[in-house]
Amino acid sequence: MAERNFRLKDSNLLEWGDTTVEHLKLDIDQFTAFDPKLNKGFITALELKVAQGYKEGGDDLNVAQLQEKTEIVEKAMQDCRTYFKKLRYWVLDAFPDKKAIQKQFGIGRFRTVTNNQTKMIQFMEGLSDTIAQHRTALEATSVPVEILKQSAILAQALREANKEQEQKKGTRMVDTAERIEQLNELYAILQKINAAADNVFDESPAKRDLYRTPSRSGSLLSVEEEEIV
């Protein structure tokens, strides 16, 4: 995971970028005289960098999308639990005194998989084979046919939901890393302007302060503090 090179909140960094752009528009000739690279084109590039930071909107969208995927997984897990409760009734009806067969169906050990997505998928997929093996005895109990078919369907639904959730987790990590890299780039640009301002306005403290790095609380940092941020 990419690491932030700044201690500011993302919102404070973007706000600093916005205000710096506006100050630069007024002072750009003095900056260009000091460093020709700091020209009007530089301002345009900085504006785009700040706008991109606002446009991405942080991690909120990714969090919302991941939550949606998680809710689908949780529903699929609950569907499996509800199904097993129904199936258990018919298994006990068909095999009241056969503990080994009951255990084969997961009775007595289902609690070990009930809160684990991977184990639940494996359990539900194996259940289809167990049902097929004992289908005749189960059918003799008048078990609804859909119950005998449902384990494979539920296993597939949970597997798909789990896969999409894991994929979104990975996508979120990539998006977060890319955003941090972009914000690090913005911070580096603002620090460059900050350093230039220290020379451009070395005899004008009020002007110099307009370009200083803000602290997390919103106050301005001293030159010494800026160097360790």
mmCIF file with all atom_site columns, C-alpha atoms in Angstrom:
data_model
loop_
_atom_site.group_PDB
_atom_site.id
_atom_site.type_symbol
_atom_site.label_atom_id
_atom_site.label_alt_id
_atom_site.label_comp_id
_atom_site.label_asym_id
_atom_site.label_entity_id
_atom_site.label_seq_id
_atom_site.pdbx_PDB_ins_code
_atom_site.Cartn_x
_atom_site.Cartn_y
_atom_site.Cartn_z
_atom_site.occupancy
_atom_site.B_iso_or_equiv
_atom_site.pdbx_formal_charge
_atom_site.auth_seq_id
_atom_site.auth_comp_id
_atom_site.auth_asym_id
_atom_site.auth_atom_id
_atom_site.pdbx_PDB_model_num
ATOM 1   C CA . MET A 1 1   ? 0.000   0.000   0.000   1.00 0.00 ? 1   MET A CA 1
ATOM 2   C CA . ALA A 1 2   ? 1.283   3.457   -0.933  1.00 0.00 ? 2   ALA A CA 1
ATOM 3   C CA . GLU A 1 3   ? 2.120   5.714   2.005   1.00 0.00 ? 3   GLU A CA 1
ATOM 4   C CA . ARG A 1 4   ? 1.197   9.365   2.356   1.00 0.00 ? 4   ARG A CA 1
ATOM 5   C CA . ASN A 1 5   ? 4.098   11.802  2.247   1.00 0.00 ? 5   ASN A CA 1
ATOM 6   C CA . PHE A 1 6   ? 2.044   14.404  4.104   1.00 0.00 ? 6   PHE A CA 1
ATOM 7   C CA . ARG A 1 7   ? 0.341   14.695  7.474   1.00 0.00 ? 7   ARG A CA 1
ATOM 8   C CA . LEU A 1 8   ? -2.541  16.855  6.310   1.00 0.00 ? 8   LEU A CA 1
ATOM 9   C CA . LYS A 1 9   ? -6.066  15.603  5.860   1.00 0.00 ? 9   LYS A CA 1
ATOM 10  C CA . ASP A 1 10  ? -6.873  15.073  2.181   1.00 0.00 ? 10  ASP A CA 1
ATOM 11  C CA . SER A 1 11  ? -9.442  17.875  2.336   1.00 0.00 ? 11  SER A CA 1
ATOM 12  C CA . ASN A 1 12  ? -6.895  20.311  3.824   1.00 0.00 ? 12  ASN A CA 1
ATOM 13  C CA . LEU A 1 13  ? -4.353  19.423  1.155   1.00 0.00 ? 13  LEU A CA 1
ATOM 14  C CA . LEU A 1 14  ? -6.872  20.069  -1.624  1.00 0.00 ? 14  LEU A CA 1
ATOM 15  C CA . GLU A 1 15  ? -7.961  23.329  -0.010  1.00 0.00 ? 15  GLU A CA 1
ATOM 16  C CA . TRP A 1 16  ? -4.317  24.398  0.197   1.00 0.00 ? 16  TRP A CA 1
ATOM 17  C CA . GLY A 1 17  ? -3.995  23.601  -3.506  1.00 0.00 ? 17  GLY A CA 1
ATOM 18  C CA . ASP A 1 18  ? -7.048  25.703  -4.343  1.00 0.00 ? 18  ASP A CA 1
ATOM 19  C CA . THR A 1 19  ? -5.868  28.749  -2.416  1.00 0.00 ? 19  THR A CA 1
ATOM 20  C CA . THR A 1 20  ? -2.327  28.424  -3.762  1.00 0.00 ? 20  THR A CA 1
ATOM 21  C CA . VAL A 1 21  ? -3.671  28.477  -7.330  1.00 0.00 ? 21  VAL A CA 1
ATOM 22  C CA . GLU A 1 22  ? -5.512  31.727  -6.650  1.00 0.00 ? 22  GLU A CA 1
ATOM 23  C CA . HIS A 1 23  ? -2.476  33.364  -5.063  1.00 0.00 ? 23  HIS A CA 1
ATOM 24  C CA . LEU A 1 24  ? -0.264  32.217  -7.928  1.00 0.00 ? 24  LEU A CA 1
ATOM 25  C CA . LYS A 1 25  ? -2.552  33.844  -10.483 1.00 0.00 ? 25  LYS A CA 1
ATOM 26  C CA . LEU A 1 26  ? -1.758  37.195  -8.889  1.00 0.00 ? 26  LEU A CA 1
ATOM 27  C CA . ASP A 1 27  ? 1.949   36.575  -8.269  1.00 0.00 ? 27  ASP A CA 1
ATOM 28  C CA . ILE A 1 28  ? 2.955   34.410  -11.225 1.00 0.00 ? 28  ILE A CA 1
ATOM 29  C CA . ASP A 1 29  ? 5.240   37.008  -12.847 1.00 0.00 ? 29  ASP A CA 1
ATOM 30  C CA . GLN A 1 30  ? 7.411   37.139  -9.741  1.00 0.00 ? 30  GLN A CA 1
ATOM 31  C CA . PHE A 1 31  ? 7.584   33.353  -9.549  1.00 0.00 ? 31  PHE A CA 1
ATOM 32  C CA . THR A 1 32  ? 8.438   33.075  -13.247 1.00 0.00 ? 32  THR A CA 1
ATOM 33  C CA . ALA A 1 33  ? 11.214  35.605  -12.813 1.00 0.00 ? 33  ALA A CA 1
ATOM 34  C CA . PHE A 1 34  ? 12.685  33.402  -10.100 1.00 0.00 ? 34  PHE A CA 1
ATOM 35  C CA . ASP A 1 35  ? 12.068  30.059  -11.873 1.00 0.00 ? 35  ASP A CA 1
ATOM 36  C CA . PRO A 1 36  ? 10.879  30.082  -15.511 1.00 0.00 ? 36  PRO A CA 1
ATOM 37  C CA . LYS A 1 37  ? 9.209   26.707  -14.987 1.00 0.00 ? 37  LYS A CA 1
ATOM 38  C CA . LEU A 1 38  ? 6.739   28.344  -12.606 1.00 0.00 ? 38  LEU A CA 1
ATOM 39  C CA . ASN A 1 39  ? 4.652   29.999  -15.311 1.00 0.00 ? 39  ASN A CA 1
ATOM 40  C CA . LYS A 1 40  ? 0.995   30.237  -16.363 1.00 0.00 ? 40  LYS A CA 1
ATOM 41  C CA . GLY A 1 41  ? 1.123   26.724  -17.829 1.00 0.00 ? 41  GLY A CA 1
ATOM 42  C CA . PHE A 1 42  ? 2.294   25.503  -14.437 1.00 0.00 ? 42  PHE A CA 1
ATOM 43  C CA . ILE A 1 43  ? -0.794  27.089  -12.849 1.00 0.00 ? 43  ILE A CA 1
ATOM 44  C CA . THR A 1 44  ? -3.071  25.307  -15.326 1.00 0.00 ? 44  THR A CA 1
ATOM 45  C CA . ALA A 1 45  ? -1.445  21.943  -14.559 1.00 0.00 ? 45  ALA A CA 1
ATOM 46  C CA . LEU A 1 46  ? -1.795  22.579  -10.833 1.00 0.00 ? 46  LEU A CA 1
ATOM 47  C CA . GLU A 1 47  ? -5.483  23.451  -11.224 1.00 0.00 ? 47  GLU A CA 1
ATOM 48  C CA . LEU A 1 48  ? -6.083  20.170  -13.049 1.00 0.00 ? 48  LEU A CA 1
ATOM 49  C CA . LYS A 1 49  ? -4.257  18.222  -10.356 1.00 0.00 ? 49  LYS A CA 1
ATOM 50  C CA . VAL A 1 50  ? -6.391  19.772  -7.620  1.00 0.00 ? 50  VAL A CA 1
ATOM 51  C CA . ALA A 1 51  ? -9.605  19.292  -9.607  1.00 0.00 ? 51  ALA A CA 1
ATOM 52  C CA . GLN A 1 52  ? -8.757  15.599  -10.100 1.00 0.00 ? 52  GLN A CA 1
ATOM 53  C CA . GLY A 1 53  ? -8.281  15.218  -6.363  1.00 0.00 ? 53  GLY A CA 1
ATOM 54  C CA . TYR A 1 54  ? -11.744 16.629  -5.695  1.00 0.00 ? 54  TYR A CA 1
ATOM 55  C CA . LYS A 1 55  ? -13.331 14.619  -8.517  1.00 0.00 ? 55  LYS A CA 1
ATOM 56  C CA . GLU A 1 56  ? -12.189 11.277  -7.128  1.00 0.00 ? 56  GLU A CA 1
ATOM 57  C CA . GLY A 1 57  ? -13.984 12.058  -3.899  1.00 0.00 ? 57  GLY A CA 1
ATOM 58  C CA . GLY A 1 58  ? -11.800 9.972   -1.621  1.00 0.00 ? 58  GLY A CA 1
ATOM 59  C CA . ASP A 1 59  ? -12.709 6.426   -0.643  1.00 0.00 ? 59  ASP A CA 1
ATOM 60  C CA . ASP A 1 60  ? -16.442 6.981   -0.095  1.00 0.00 ? 60  ASP A CA 1
ATOM 61  C CA . LEU A 1 61  ? -17.581 5.438   -3.378  1.00 0.00 ? 61  LEU A CA 1
ATOM 62  C CA . ASN A 1 62  ? -15.381 2.376   -2.931  1.00 0.00 ? 62  ASN A CA 1
ATOM 63  C CA . VAL A 1 63  ? -16.628 1.910   0.631   1.00 0.00 ? 63  VAL A CA 1
ATOM 64  C CA . ALA A 1 64  ? -20.251 2.108   -0.538  1.00 0.00 ? 64  ALA A CA 1
ATOM 65  C CA . GLN A 1 65  ? -19.658 -0.397  -3.348  1.00 0.00 ? 65  GLN A CA 1
ATOM 66  C CA . LEU A 1 66  ? -17.820 -2.796  -1.029  1.00 0.00 ? 66  LEU A CA 1
ATOM 67  C CA . GLN A 1 67  ? -20.627 -2.530  1.520   1.00 0.00 ? 67  GLN A CA 1
ATOM 68  C CA . GLU A 1 68  ? -23.109 -3.465  -1.200  1.00 0.00 ? 68  GLU A CA 1
ATOM 69  C CA . LYS A 1 69  ? -21.036 -6.547  -2.103  1.00 0.00 ? 69  LYS A CA 1
ATOM 70  C CA . THR A 1 70  ? -20.723 -7.456  1.571   1.00 0.00 ? 70  THR A CA 1
ATOM 71  C CA . GLU A 1 71  ? -24.474 -7.256  2.089   1.00 0.00 ? 71  GLU A CA 1
ATOM 72  C CA . ILE A 1 72  ? -24.996 -9.645  -0.848  1.00 0.00 ? 72  ILE A CA 1
ATOM 73  C CA . VAL A 1 73  ? -22.523 -12.086 0.712   1.00 0.00 ? 73  VAL A CA 1
ATOM 74  C CA . GLU A 1 74  ? -24.245 -11.825 4.092   1.00 0.00 ? 74  GLU A CA 1
ATOM 75  C CA . LYS A 1 75  ? -27.620 -12.557 2.489   1.00 0.00 ? 75  LYS A CA 1
ATOM 76  C CA . ALA A 1 76  ? -26.178 -15.561 0.636   1.00 0.00 ? 76  ALA A CA 1
ATOM 77  C CA . MET A 1 77  ? -24.697 -16.833 3.908   1.00 0.00 ? 77  MET A CA 1
ATOM 78  C CA . GLN A 1 78  ? -28.037 -16.417 5.670   1.00 0.00 ? 78  GLN A CA 1
ATOM 79  C CA . ASP A 1 79  ? -29.806 -18.224 2.830   1.00 0.00 ? 79  ASP A CA 1
ATOM 80  C CA . CYS A 1 80  ? -27.438 -21.163 3.377   1.00 0.00 ? 80  CYS A CA 1
ATOM 81  C CA . ARG A 1 81  ? -28.101 -21.170 7.127   1.00 0.00 ? 81  ARG A CA 1
ATOM 82  C CA . THR A 1 82  ? -31.856 -21.091 6.587   1.00 0.00 ? 82  THR A CA 1
ATOM 83  C CA . TYR A 1 83  ? -31.591 -23.886 4.031   1.00 0.00 ? 83  TYR A CA 1
ATOM 84  C CA . PHE A 1 84  ? -29.527 -26.095 6.311   1.00 0.00 ? 84  PHE A CA 1
ATOM 85  C CA . LYS A 1 85  ? -32.085 -25.684 9.098   1.00 0.00 ? 85  LYS A CA 1
ATOM 86  C CA . LYS A 1 86  ? -34.786 -27.002 6.754   1.00 0.00 ? 86  LYS A CA 1
ATOM 87  C CA . LEU A 1 87  ? -32.631 -29.801 5.375   1.00 0.00 ? 87  LEU A CA 1
ATOM 88  C CA . ARG A 1 88  ? -31.655 -30.866 8.898   1.00 0.00 ? 88  ARG A CA 1
ATOM 89  C CA . TYR A 1 89  ? -35.296 -31.569 9.707   1.00 0.00 ? 89  TYR A CA 1
ATOM 90  C CA . TRP A 1 90  ? -35.626 -34.005 6.808   1.00 0.00 ? 90  TRP A CA 1
ATOM 91  C CA . VAL A 1 91  ? -32.260 -35.660 7.412   1.00 0.00 ? 91  VAL A CA 1
ATOM 92  C CA . LEU A 1 92  ? -33.227 -36.405 11.025  1.00 0.00 ? 92  LEU A CA 1
ATOM 93  C CA . ASP A 1 93  ? -36.569 -37.678 9.781   1.00 0.00 ? 93  ASP A CA 1
ATOM 94  C CA . ALA A 1 94  ? -34.894 -40.039 7.304   1.00 0.00 ? 94  ALA A CA 1
ATOM 95  C CA . PHE A 1 95  ? -31.993 -41.124 9.555   1.00 0.00 ? 95  PHE A CA 1
ATOM 96  C CA . PRO A 1 96  ? -33.150 -40.717 13.191  1.00 0.00 ? 96  PRO A CA 1
ATOM 97  C CA . ASP A 1 97  ? -30.680 -43.235 14.639  1.00 0.00 ? 97  ASP A CA 1
ATOM 98  C CA . LYS A 1 98  ? -27.819 -43.078 12.152  1.00 0.00 ? 98  LYS A CA 1
ATOM 99  C CA . LYS A 1 99  ? -25.332 -40.611 13.638  1.00 0.00 ? 99  LYS A CA 1
ATOM 100 C CA . ALA A 1 100 ? -22.684 -41.283 10.995  1.00 0.00 ? 100 ALA A CA 1
ATOM 101 C CA . ILE A 1 101 ? -25.034 -40.283 8.175   1.00 0.00 ? 101 ILE A CA 1
ATOM 102 C CA . GLN A 1 102 ? -26.267 -37.277 10.139  1.00 0.00 ? 102 GLN A CA 1
ATOM 103 C CA . LYS A 1 103 ? -22.650 -36.181 10.573  1.00 0.00 ? 103 LYS A CA 1
ATOM 104 C CA . GLN A 1 104 ? -22.103 -36.670 6.847   1.00 0.00 ? 104 GLN A CA 1
ATOM 105 C CA . PHE A 1 105 ? -24.831 -34.087 6.264   1.00 0.00 ? 105 PHE A CA 1
ATOM 106 C CA . GLY A 1 106 ? -23.094 -31.689 8.669   1.00 0.00 ? 106 GLY A CA 1
ATOM 107 C CA . ILE A 1 107 ? -25.333 -32.153 11.667  1.00 0.00 ? 107 ILE A CA 1
ATOM 108 C CA . GLY A 1 108 ? -23.245 -31.451 14.750  1.00 0.00 ? 108 GLY A CA 1
ATOM 109 C CA . ARG A 1 109 ? -20.498 -29.639 12.831  1.00 0.00 ? 109 ARG A CA 1
ATOM 110 C CA . PHE A 1 110 ? -22.391 -26.996 10.869  1.00 0.00 ? 110 PHE A CA 1
ATOM 111 C CA . ARG A 1 111 ? -21.537 -24.395 13.510  1.00 0.00 ? 111 ARG A CA 1
ATOM 112 C CA . THR A 1 112 ? -17.883 -24.596 12.435  1.00 0.00 ? 112 THR A CA 1
ATOM 113 C CA . VAL A 1 113 ? -18.733 -23.259 8.966   1.00 0.00 ? 113 VAL A CA 1
ATOM 114 C CA . THR A 1 114 ? -21.673 -20.986 9.676   1.00 0.00 ? 114 THR A CA 1
ATOM 115 C CA . ASN A 1 115 ? -19.623 -17.754 9.861   1.00 0.00 ? 115 ASN A CA 1
ATOM 116 C CA . ASN A 1 116 ? -16.854 -18.538 7.371   1.00 0.00 ? 116 ASN A CA 1
ATOM 117 C CA . GLN A 1 117 ? -17.553 -17.811 3.709   1.00 0.00 ? 117 GLN A CA 1
ATOM 118 C CA . THR A 1 118 ? -14.936 -20.160 2.269   1.00 0.00 ? 118 THR A CA 1
ATOM 119 C CA . LYS A 1 119 ? -15.879 -23.041 4.558   1.00 0.00 ? 119 LYS A CA 1
ATOM 120 C CA . MET A 1 120 ? -19.565 -22.461 3.835   1.00 0.00 ? 120 MET A CA 1
ATOM 121 C CA . ILE A 1 121 ? -18.955 -22.652 0.085   1.00 0.00 ? 121 ILE A CA 1
ATOM 122 C CA . GLN A 1 122 ? -17.039 -25.907 0.473   1.00 0.00 ? 122 GLN A CA 1
ATOM 123 C CA . PHE A 1 123 ? -19.706 -27.327 2.783   1.00 0.00 ? 123 PHE A CA 1
ATOM 124 C CA . MET A 1 124 ? -22.602 -26.443 0.499   1.00 0.00 ? 124 MET A CA 1
ATOM 125 C CA . GLU A 1 125 ? -20.852 -27.852 -2.572  1.00 0.00 ? 125 GLU A CA 1
ATOM 126 C CA . GLY A 1 126 ? -20.119 -31.110 -0.726  1.00 0.00 ? 126 GLY A CA 1
ATOM 127 C CA . LEU A 1 127 ? -23.703 -31.270 0.484   1.00 0.00 ? 127 LEU A CA 1
ATOM 128 C CA . SER A 1 128 ? -24.952 -31.790 -3.064  1.00 0.00 ? 128 SER A CA 1
ATOM 129 C CA . ASP A 1 129 ? -22.970 -35.037 -3.307  1.00 0.00 ? 129 ASP A CA 1
ATOM 130 C CA . THR A 1 130 ? -24.233 -36.213 0.075   1.00 0.00 ? 130 THR A CA 1
ATOM 131 C CA . ILE A 1 131 ? -27.842 -35.530 -0.919  1.00 0.00 ? 131 ILE A CA 1
ATOM 132 C CA . ALA A 1 132 ? -27.347 -37.457 -4.162  1.00 0.00 ? 132 ALA A CA 1
ATOM 133 C CA . GLN A 1 133 ? -25.898 -40.383 -2.227  1.00 0.00 ? 133 GLN A CA 1
ATOM 134 C CA . HIS A 1 134 ? -28.905 -40.593 0.111   1.00 0.00 ? 134 HIS A CA 1
ATOM 135 C CA . ARG A 1 135 ? -31.588 -39.230 -2.201  1.00 0.00 ? 135 ARG A CA 1
ATOM 136 C CA . THR A 1 136 ? -33.821 -42.317 -2.159  1.00 0.00 ? 136 THR A CA 1
ATOM 137 C CA . ALA A 1 137 ? -34.082 -42.362 1.641   1.00 0.00 ? 137 ALA A CA 1
ATOM 138 C CA . LEU A 1 138 ? -34.739 -38.627 1.730   1.00 0.00 ? 138 LEU A CA 1
ATOM 139 C CA . GLU A 1 139 ? -37.453 -38.826 -0.922  1.00 0.00 ? 139 GLU A CA 1
ATOM 140 C CA . ALA A 1 140 ? -39.205 -41.475 1.191   1.00 0.00 ? 140 ALA A CA 1
ATOM 141 C CA . THR A 1 141 ? -39.789 -38.800 3.866   1.00 0.00 ? 141 THR A CA 1
ATOM 142 C CA . SER A 1 142 ? -41.791 -36.634 1.406   1.00 0.00 ? 142 SER A CA 1
ATOM 143 C CA . VAL A 1 143 ? -39.125 -33.922 1.517   1.00 0.00 ? 143 VAL A CA 1
ATOM 144 C CA . PRO A 1 144 ? -39.943 -31.104 -0.946  1.00 0.00 ? 144 PRO A CA 1
ATOM 145 C CA . VAL A 1 145 ? -38.042 -31.661 -4.195  1.00 0.00 ? 145 VAL A CA 1
ATOM 146 C CA . GLU A 1 146 ? -36.703 -28.072 -4.241  1.00 0.00 ? 146 GLU A CA 1
ATOM 147 C CA . ILE A 1 147 ? -34.833 -28.731 -1.004  1.00 0.00 ? 147 ILE A CA 1
ATOM 148 C CA . LEU A 1 148 ? -32.931 -31.569 -2.660  1.00 0.00 ? 148 LEU A CA 1
ATOM 149 C CA . LYS A 1 149 ? -31.960 -29.292 -5.560  1.00 0.00 ? 149 LYS A CA 1
ATOM 150 C CA . GLN A 1 150 ? -31.255 -26.100 -3.676  1.00 0.00 ? 150 GLN A CA 1
ATOM 151 C CA . SER A 1 151 ? -27.836 -26.798 -2.147  1.00 0.00 ? 151 SER A CA 1
ATOM 152 C CA . ALA A 1 152 ? -25.995 -26.518 -5.470  1.00 0.00 ? 152 ALA A CA 1
ATOM 153 C CA . ILE A 1 153 ? -27.852 -23.314 -6.349  1.00 0.00 ? 153 ILE A CA 1
ATOM 154 C CA . LEU A 1 154 ? -27.062 -21.712 -2.993  1.00 0.00 ? 154 LEU A CA 1
ATOM 155 C CA . ALA A 1 155 ? -23.426 -22.810 -3.182  1.00 0.00 ? 155 ALA A CA 1
ATOM 156 C CA . GLN A 1 156 ? -23.038 -21.162 -6.584  1.00 0.00 ? 156 GLN A CA 1
ATOM 157 C CA . ALA A 1 157 ? -24.750 -17.952 -5.432  1.00 0.00 ? 157 ALA A CA 1
ATOM 158 C CA . LEU A 1 158 ? -22.468 -17.689 -2.393  1.00 0.00 ? 158 LEU A CA 1
ATOM 159 C CA . ARG A 1 159 ? -19.401 -18.462 -4.473  1.00 0.00 ? 159 ARG A CA 1
ATOM 160 C CA . GLU A 1 160 ? -20.218 -15.692 -6.949  1.00 0.00 ? 160 GLU A CA 1
ATOM 161 C CA . ALA A 1 161 ? -21.012 -13.193 -4.178  1.00 0.00 ? 161 ALA A CA 1
ATOM 162 C CA . ASN A 1 162 ? -17.778 -14.040 -2.375  1.00 0.00 ? 162 ASN A CA 1
ATOM 163 C CA . LYS A 1 163 ? -15.755 -13.689 -5.585  1.00 0.00 ? 163 LYS A CA 1
ATOM 164 C CA . GLU A 1 164 ? -17.240 -10.260 -6.333  1.00 0.00 ? 164 GLU A CA 1
ATOM 165 C CA . GLN A 1 165 ? -16.597 -9.105  -2.767  1.00 0.00 ? 165 GLN A CA 1
ATOM 166 C CA . GLU A 1 166 ? -12.952 -10.175 -2.900  1.00 0.00 ? 166 GLU A CA 1
ATOM 167 C CA . GLN A 1 167 ? -12.538 -8.569  -6.321  1.00 0.00 ? 167 GLN A CA 1
ATOM 168 C CA . LYS A 1 168 ? -13.912 -5.288  -4.969  1.00 0.00 ? 168 LYS A CA 1
ATOM 169 C CA . LYS A 1 169 ? -11.549 -5.437  -2.002  1.00 0.00 ? 169 LYS A CA 1
ATOM 170 C CA . GLY A 1 170 ? -8.656  -5.716  -4.428  1.00 0.00 ? 170 GLY A CA 1
ATOM 171 C CA . THR A 1 171 ? -9.969  -2.915  -6.631  1.00 0.00 ? 171 THR A CA 1
ATOM 172 C CA . ARG A 1 172 ? -10.362 -0.676  -3.605  1.00 0.00 ? 172 ARG A CA 1
ATOM 173 C CA . MET A 1 173 ? -6.733  -1.255  -2.614  1.00 0.00 ? 173 MET A CA 1
ATOM 174 C CA . VAL A 1 174 ? -5.555  -0.326  -6.116  1.00 0.00 ? 174 VAL A CA 1
ATOM 175 C CA . ASP A 1 175 ? -7.772  2.778   -6.243  1.00 0.00 ? 175 ASP A CA 1
ATOM 176 C CA . THR A 1 176 ? -6.596  3.882   -2.807  1.00 0.00 ? 176 THR A CA 1
ATOM 177 C CA . ALA A 1 177 ? -2.938  3.435   -3.752  1.00 0.00 ? 177 ALA A CA 1
ATOM 178 C CA . GLU A 1 178 ? -3.415  5.433   -6.958  1.00 0.00 ? 178 GLU A CA 1
ATOM 179 C CA . ARG A 1 179 ? -5.197  8.231   -5.102  1.00 0.00 ? 179 ARG A CA 1
ATOM 180 C CA . ILE A 1 180 ? -2.429  8.452   -2.499  1.00 0.00 ? 180 ILE A CA 1
ATOM 181 C CA . GLU A 1 181 ? 0.178   8.637   -5.255  1.00 0.00 ? 181 GLU A CA 1
ATOM 182 C CA . GLN A 1 182 ? -1.722  11.494  -6.920  1.00 0.00 ? 182 GLN A CA 1
ATOM 183 C CA . LEU A 1 183 ? -2.090  13.370  -3.626  1.00 0.00 ? 183 LEU A CA 1
ATOM 184 C CA . ASN A 1 184 ? 1.614   12.840  -2.929  1.00 0.00 ? 184 ASN A CA 1
ATOM 185 C CA . GLU A 1 185 ? 2.353   14.410  -6.315  1.00 0.00 ? 185 GLU A CA 1
ATOM 186 C CA . LEU A 1 186 ? 0.125   17.381  -5.474  1.00 0.00 ? 186 LEU A CA 1
ATOM 187 C CA . TYR A 1 187 ? 1.842   17.782  -2.118  1.00 0.00 ? 187 TYR A CA 1
ATOM 188 C CA . ALA A 1 188 ? 5.272   17.741  -3.776  1.00 0.00 ? 188 ALA A CA 1
ATOM 189 C CA . ILE A 1 189 ? 4.175   20.479  -6.216  1.00 0.00 ? 189 ILE A CA 1
ATOM 190 C CA . LEU A 1 190 ? 2.826   22.647  -3.395  1.00 0.00 ? 190 LEU A CA 1
ATOM 191 C CA . GLN A 1 191 ? 6.015   22.163  -1.431  1.00 0.00 ? 191 GLN A CA 1
ATOM 192 C CA . LYS A 1 192 ? 8.013   23.272  -4.482  1.00 0.00 ? 192 LYS A CA 1
ATOM 193 C CA . ILE A 1 193 ? 5.911   26.451  -4.690  1.00 0.00 ? 193 ILE A CA 1
ATOM 194 C CA . ASN A 1 194 ? 6.305   26.878  -0.959  1.00 0.00 ? 194 ASN A CA 1
ATOM 195 C CA . ALA A 1 195 ? 10.098  26.668  -1.279  1.00 0.00 ? 195 ALA A CA 1
ATOM 196 C CA . ALA A 1 196 ? 10.102  29.082  -4.200  1.00 0.00 ? 196 ALA A CA 1
ATOM 197 C CA . ALA A 1 197 ? 7.973   31.559  -2.224  1.00 0.00 ? 197 ALA A CA 1
ATOM 198 C CA . ASP A 1 198 ? 10.583  31.495  0.521   1.00 0.00 ? 198 ASP A CA 1
ATOM 199 C CA . ASN A 1 199 ? 12.946  33.085  -2.004  1.00 0.00 ? 199 ASN A CA 1
ATOM 200 C CA . VAL A 1 200 ? 10.505  35.191  -4.025  1.00 0.00 ? 200 VAL A CA 1
ATOM 201 C CA . PHE A 1 201 ? 9.079   36.863  -0.925  1.00 0.00 ? 201 PHE A CA 1
ATOM 202 C CA . ASP A 1 202 ? 12.064  36.689  1.416   1.00 0.00 ? 202 ASP A CA 1
ATOM 203 C CA . GLU A 1 203 ? 11.569  40.361  2.237   1.00 0.00 ? 203 GLU A CA 1
ATOM 204 C CA . SER A 1 204 ? 7.765   40.236  2.360   1.00 0.00 ? 204 SER A CA 1
ATOM 205 C CA . PRO A 1 205 ? 6.661   38.026  5.286   1.00 0.00 ? 205 PRO A CA 1
ATOM 206 C CA . ALA A 1 206 ? 2.942   38.646  4.711   1.00 0.00 ? 206 ALA A CA 1
ATOM 207 C CA . LYS A 1 207 ? 3.201   37.448  1.116   1.00 0.00 ? 207 LYS A CA 1
ATOM 208 C CA . ARG A 1 208 ? 5.435   34.565  2.178   1.00 0.00 ? 208 ARG A CA 1
ATOM 209 C CA . ASP A 1 209 ? 2.798   33.322  4.609   1.00 0.00 ? 209 ASP A CA 1
ATOM 210 C CA . LEU A 1 210 ? 0.251   32.922  1.810   1.00 0.00 ? 210 LEU A CA 1
ATOM 211 C CA . TYR A 1 211 ? 2.195   29.922  0.505   1.00 0.00 ? 211 TYR A CA 1
ATOM 212 C CA . ARG A 1 212 ? 3.141   28.236  3.759   1.00 0.00 ? 212 ARG A CA 1
ATOM 213 C CA . THR A 1 213 ? 2.133   24.635  4.501   1.00 0.00 ? 213 THR A CA 1
ATOM 214 C CA . PRO A 1 214 ? -0.958  24.555  6.734   1.00 0.00 ? 214 PRO A CA 1
ATOM 215 C CA . SER A 1 215 ? -0.870  22.326  9.795   1.00 0.00 ? 215 SER A CA 1
ATOM 216 C CA . ARG A 1 216 ? -3.544  19.727  10.512  1.00 0.00 ? 216 ARG A CA 1
ATOM 217 C CA . SER A 1 217 ? -5.280  22.299  12.704  1.00 0.00 ? 217 SER A CA 1
ATOM 218 C CA . GLY A 1 218 ? -5.300  24.865  9.890   1.00 0.00 ? 218 GLY A CA 1
ATOM 219 C CA . SER A 1 219 ? -2.547  27.121  11.258  1.00 0.00 ? 219 SER A CA 1
ATOM 220 C CA . LEU A 1 220 ? 0.626   27.846  9.257   1.00 0.00 ? 220 LEU A CA 1
ATOM 221 C CA . LEU A 1 221 ? 3.821   25.926  9.877   1.00 0.00 ? 221 LEU A CA 1
ATOM 222 C CA . SER A 1 222 ? 7.175   27.563  10.476  1.00 0.00 ? 222 SER A CA 1
ATOM 223 C CA . VAL A 1 223 ? 10.019  26.926  8.036   1.00 0.00 ? 223 VAL A CA 1
ATOM 224 C CA . GLU A 1 224 ? 11.530  24.389  10.463  1.00 0.00 ? 224 GLU A CA 1
ATOM 225 C CA . GLU A 1 225 ? 8.207   22.581  10.835  1.00 0.00 ? 225 GLU A CA 1
ATOM 226 C CA . GLU A 1 226 ? 7.671   22.518  7.054   1.00 0.00 ? 226 GLU A CA 1
ATOM 227 C CA . GLU A 1 227 ? 10.946  20.668  6.601   1.00 0.00 ? 227 GLU A CA 1
ATOM 228 C CA . ILE A 1 228 ? 9.816   17.727  8.784   1.00 0.00 ? 228 ILE A CA 1
ATOM 229 C CA . VAL A 1 229 ? 6.218   17.422  7.551   1.00 0.00 ? 229 VAL A CA 1
#
